[in-house]
GROMACS .gro file of C-alpha atoms in nm:
model
  234
    1UNK     CA    1   6.567  15.821  10.771
    2UNK     CA    2   6.861  15.612  10.868
    3UNK     CA    3   7.000  15.383  10.606
    4UNK     CA    4   7.012  15.016  10.708
    5UNK     CA    5   7.349  14.902  10.824
    6UNK     CA    6   7.525  14.680  10.572
    7UNK     CA    7   7.521  14.321  10.681
    8UNK     CA    8   7.854  14.146  10.700
    9UNK     CA    9   7.879  13.835  10.488
   10UNK     CA   10   7.829  13.508  10.666
   11UNK     CA   11   8.157  13.342  10.753
   12UNK     CA   12   8.248  13.058  10.524
   13UNK     CA   13   8.297  12.721  10.690
   14UNK     CA   14   8.661  12.613  10.692
   15UNK     CA   15   8.760  12.368  10.426
   16UNK     CA   16   8.822  12.020  10.564
   17UNK     CA   17   9.188  11.933  10.583
   18UNK     CA   18   9.296  11.640  10.375
   19UNK     CA   19   9.411  11.347  10.584
   20UNK     CA   20   9.746  11.186  10.525
   21UNK     CA   21   9.752  10.838  10.382
   22UNK     CA   22   9.933  10.609  10.622
   23UNK     CA   23  10.137  10.307  10.511
   24UNK     CA   24  10.270  10.055  10.761
   25UNK     CA   25  10.396   9.698  10.755
   26UNK     CA   26  10.137   9.464  10.907
   27UNK     CA   27  10.380   9.168  10.940
   28UNK     CA   28  10.629   9.391  11.122
   29UNK     CA   29  10.361   9.509  11.365
   30UNK     CA   30  10.248   9.151  11.431
   31UNK     CA   31  10.607   9.040  11.486
   32UNK     CA   32  10.673   9.334  11.717
   33UNK     CA   33  10.371   9.257  11.934
   34UNK     CA   34  10.482   8.894  11.960
   35UNK     CA   35  10.839   8.992  12.053
   36UNK     CA   36  10.715   9.237  12.315
   37UNK     CA   37  10.491   8.971  12.466
   38UNK     CA   38  10.775   8.718  12.486
   39UNK     CA   39  11.021   8.976  12.624
   40UNK     CA   40  10.773   9.093  12.885
   41UNK     CA   41  10.692   8.739  12.994
   42UNK     CA   42  11.059   8.639  13.031
   43UNK     CA   43  11.160   8.968  13.191
   44UNK     CA   44  10.881   8.975  13.449
   45UNK     CA   45  10.946   8.611  13.536
   46UNK     CA   46  11.315   8.688  13.590
   47UNK     CA   47  11.232   8.990  13.807
   48UNK     CA   48  10.989   8.794  14.024
   49UNK     CA   49  11.175   8.465  14.062
   50UNK     CA   50  11.535   8.575  14.006
   51UNK     CA   51  11.800   8.600  14.276
   52UNK     CA   52  12.094   8.829  14.333
   53UNK     CA   53  12.156   9.067  14.042
   54UNK     CA   54  11.925   8.874  13.809
   55UNK     CA   55  11.619   9.100  13.861
   56UNK     CA   56  11.831   9.412  13.799
   57UNK     CA   57  11.986   9.257  13.490
   58UNK     CA   58  11.639   9.163  13.361
   59UNK     CA   59  11.516   9.519  13.409
   60UNK     CA   60  11.821   9.659  13.233
   61UNK     CA   61  11.779   9.422  12.940
   62UNK     CA   62  11.411   9.511  12.912
   63UNK     CA   63  11.502   9.882  12.912
   64UNK     CA   64  11.739   9.811  12.624
   65UNK     CA   65  11.533   9.563  12.422
   66UNK     CA   66  11.181   9.708  12.440
   67UNK     CA   67  11.265  10.046  12.278
   68UNK     CA   68  11.459   9.871  12.001
   69UNK     CA   69  11.175   9.629  11.928
   70UNK     CA   70  10.928   9.918  11.916
   71UNK     CA   71  11.164  10.120  11.695
   72UNK     CA   72  11.209   9.850  11.432
   73UNK     CA   73  10.857   9.701  11.429
   74UNK     CA   74  10.584   9.932  11.561
   75UNK     CA   75  10.731  10.276  11.496
   76UNK     CA   76  10.803  10.277  11.117
   77UNK     CA   77  10.533  10.447  10.913
   78UNK     CA   78  10.500  10.660  10.599
   79UNK     CA   79  10.252  10.949  10.593
   80UNK     CA   80  10.173  11.082  10.246
   81UNK     CA   81   9.988  11.414  10.239
   82UNK     CA   82   9.911  11.665   9.969
   83UNK     CA   83  10.214  11.879  10.051
   84UNK     CA   84  10.474  11.656  10.208
   85UNK     CA   85  10.596  11.305  10.276
   86UNK     CA   86  10.668  11.215  10.637
   87UNK     CA   87  10.893  10.915  10.692
   88UNK     CA   88  10.903  10.773  11.043
   89UNK     CA   89  11.198  10.537  11.054
   90UNK     CA   90  11.333  10.354  11.363
   91UNK     CA   91  11.554  10.640  11.484
   92UNK     CA   92  11.455  10.941  11.272
   93UNK     CA   93  11.154  11.139  11.153
   94UNK     CA   94  11.214  11.281  10.805
   95UNK     CA   95  10.977  11.537  10.651
   96UNK     CA   96  11.023  11.586  10.276
   97UNK     CA   97  10.801  11.834  10.087
   98UNK     CA   98  10.692  11.697   9.751
   99UNK     CA   99  10.880  11.977   9.580
  100UNK     CA  100  11.204  11.834   9.722
  101UNK     CA  101  11.138  11.474   9.613
  102UNK     CA  102  11.350  11.394   9.310
  103UNK     CA  103  11.248  11.029   9.274
  104UNK     CA  104  11.109  10.726   9.453
  105UNK     CA  105  11.327  10.424   9.386
  106UNK     CA  106  11.257  10.055   9.436
  107UNK     CA  107  11.533   9.794   9.427
  108UNK     CA  108  11.618   9.576   9.725
  109UNK     CA  109  11.468   9.852   9.943
  110UNK     CA  110  11.226  10.137   9.881
  111UNK     CA  111  11.390  10.478   9.901
  112UNK     CA  112  11.312  10.845   9.844
  113UNK     CA  113  11.575  11.063   9.677
  114UNK     CA  114  11.574  11.438   9.737
  115UNK     CA  115  11.681  11.717   9.505
  116UNK     CA  116  11.994  11.768   9.716
  117UNK     CA  117  12.102  11.406   9.663
  118UNK     CA  118  12.007  11.274  10.007
  119UNK     CA  119  11.857  10.927  10.031
  120UNK     CA  120  11.612  10.801  10.293
  121UNK     CA  121  11.488  10.446  10.324
  122UNK     CA  122  11.118  10.372  10.370
  123UNK     CA  123  11.128  10.121  10.655
  124UNK     CA  124  10.748  10.093  10.666
  125UNK     CA  125  10.733   9.985  10.300
  126UNK     CA  126  10.978   9.693  10.282
  127UNK     CA  127  11.054   9.516   9.957
  128UNK     CA  128  10.943   9.153   9.941
  129UNK     CA  129  11.115   8.960   9.661
  130UNK     CA  130  10.886   8.667   9.737
  131UNK     CA  131  10.578   8.885   9.686
  132UNK     CA  132  10.722   9.014   9.359
  133UNK     CA  133  10.781   8.663   9.229
  134UNK     CA  134  10.431   8.561   9.337
  135UNK     CA  135  10.282   8.861   9.155
  136UNK     CA  136  10.487   8.781   8.844
  137UNK     CA  137  10.360   8.421   8.843
  138UNK     CA  138  10.003   8.544   8.888
  139UNK     CA  139  10.045   8.784   8.595
  140UNK     CA  140  10.185   8.506   8.377
  141UNK     CA  141   9.888   8.282   8.458
  142UNK     CA  142   9.643   8.566   8.385
  143UNK     CA  143   9.813   8.640   8.052
  144UNK     CA  144   9.809   8.274   7.952
  145UNK     CA  145   9.440   8.243   8.044
  146UNK     CA  146   9.358   8.559   7.846
  147UNK     CA  147   9.533   8.416   7.540
  148UNK     CA  148   9.344   8.089   7.571
  149UNK     CA  149   9.014   8.274   7.601
  150UNK     CA  150   9.105   8.488   7.301
  151UNK     CA  151   9.192   8.180   7.098
  152UNK     CA  152   8.863   8.012   7.182
  153UNK     CA  153   8.678   8.335   7.102
  154UNK     CA  154   8.845   8.361   6.762
  155UNK     CA  155   8.755   7.999   6.687
  156UNK     CA  156   8.390   8.054   6.780
  157UNK     CA  157   8.386   8.379   6.582
  158UNK     CA  158   8.522   8.207   6.270
  159UNK     CA  159   8.260   7.932   6.297
  160UNK     CA  160   7.982   8.188   6.331
  161UNK     CA  161   8.119   8.381   6.036
  162UNK     CA  162   8.111   8.073   5.815
  163UNK     CA  163   7.750   7.993   5.903
  164UNK     CA  164   7.586   8.328   5.964
  165UNK     CA  165   7.832   8.585   5.830
  166UNK     CA  166   7.891   8.731   6.173
  167UNK     CA  167   8.273   8.731   6.151
  168UNK     CA  168   8.471   8.739   6.472
  169UNK     CA  169   8.257   8.993   6.650
  170UNK     CA  170   8.348   8.859   6.993
  171UNK     CA  171   8.530   9.074   7.247
  172UNK     CA  172   8.908   9.040   7.256
  173UNK     CA  173   8.961   9.230   7.581
  174UNK     CA  174   9.207   9.060   7.818
  175UNK     CA  175   9.074   8.898   8.131
  176UNK     CA  176   9.313   9.088   8.361
  177UNK     CA  177   9.233   9.447   8.459
  178UNK     CA  178   9.601   9.539   8.487
  179UNK     CA  179   9.944   9.397   8.561
  180UNK     CA  180   9.972   9.210   8.888
  181UNK     CA  181  10.191   9.396   9.136
  182UNK     CA  182  10.320   9.325   9.485
  183UNK     CA  183  10.156   9.527   9.762
  184UNK     CA  184  10.463   9.739   9.835
  185UNK     CA  185  10.514   9.804   9.463
  186UNK     CA  186  10.154   9.930   9.440
  187UNK     CA  187  10.222  10.161   9.735
  188UNK     CA  188  10.530  10.298   9.561
  189UNK     CA  189  10.326  10.353   9.243
  190UNK     CA  190  10.074  10.550   9.447
  191UNK     CA  191  10.349  10.761   9.603
  192UNK     CA  192  10.500  10.828   9.261
  193UNK     CA  193  10.162  10.939   9.130
  194UNK     CA  194  10.118  11.174   9.424
  195UNK     CA  195  10.465  11.312   9.370
  196UNK     CA  196  10.394  11.379   9.002
  197UNK     CA  197  10.069  11.555   9.089
  198UNK     CA  198  10.209  11.772   9.371
  199UNK     CA  199  10.575  11.828   9.276
  200UNK     CA  200  10.513  12.173   9.127
  201UNK     CA  201  10.252  12.288   9.380
  202UNK     CA  202  10.333  12.611   9.564
  203UNK     CA  203  10.226  12.466   9.900
  204UNK     CA  204  10.455  12.164   9.849
  205UNK     CA  205  10.775  12.369   9.869
  206UNK     CA  206  11.007  12.391  10.166
  207UNK     CA  207  11.313  12.234  10.319
  208UNK     CA  208  11.379  11.878  10.426
  209UNK     CA  209  11.382  11.838  10.803
  210UNK     CA  210  11.526  11.549  11.003
  211UNK     CA  211  11.461  11.490  11.372
  212UNK     CA  212  11.623  11.216  11.576
  213UNK     CA  213  11.391  10.998  11.785
  214UNK     CA  214  11.537  11.069  12.129
  215UNK     CA  215  11.235  10.902  12.289
  216UNK     CA  216  11.377  10.576  12.150
  217UNK     CA  217  11.750  10.647  12.170
  218UNK     CA  218  11.739  10.770  12.531
  219UNK     CA  219  11.588  10.461  12.699
  220UNK     CA  220  11.788  10.224  12.477
  221UNK     CA  221  12.114  10.401  12.565
  222UNK     CA  222  12.026  10.398  12.935
  223UNK     CA  223  11.952  10.026  12.917
  224UNK     CA  224  12.282   9.958  12.739
  225UNK     CA  225  12.475  10.151  13.005
  226UNK     CA  226  12.301   9.963  13.285
  227UNK     CA  227  12.374   9.628  13.123
  228UNK     CA  228  12.743   9.719  13.086
  229UNK     CA  229  12.765   9.839  13.446
  230UNK     CA  230  12.605   9.520  13.579
  231UNK     CA  231  12.835   9.306  13.369
  232UNK     CA  232  13.143   9.493  13.490
  233UNK     CA  233  13.035   9.486  13.852
  234UNK     CA  234  12.973   9.118  13.808
   0.00000   0.00000   0.00000
């Protein structure tokens, strides 16, 4: 008799990869789209109806302006994964493993500090002092309302205690479910929490890499050279 051949175990399905959380500035994107629309309208009009060197100058200016507008408005983004933080700034792409992140700092701009002392600004998560003040006022109003509700609850509880011996058995929980925070401050809190959770992970180790965005710098530099040449030629 021949012994049955051992069956190989069924292959396990691959584990789904965790997707990066993406943070971008919606006002910057809206402003960039508006600027591109205005630039395109003016530039195309100058190319079609311009005379002499005007069409060439319009094309050169568009070649210079469009990459810069895209770089400062549409390009910036922050990708937060389980192992690394990718920072896409106007002219650079910075990849920082969580093991290399020393701190995430918020002042007049949001920045990431590495273990080596390098500092990189998070262009896609801009600080809004107006939003911070608005959140602070909202928190003050919520705190004042919670105190008023607590005072009324204590008064009703005392009255019930005098008549029915119930004491002040009313809830004293505050009305707010947490401190009010500006949107970018909440994003920074989330990034800090992810850094604390993944800082010691083995897969979150590595070196910081920086790559220049030549796809933006090249066309912008070519446009600047063309503008200078046309101005010199006159």
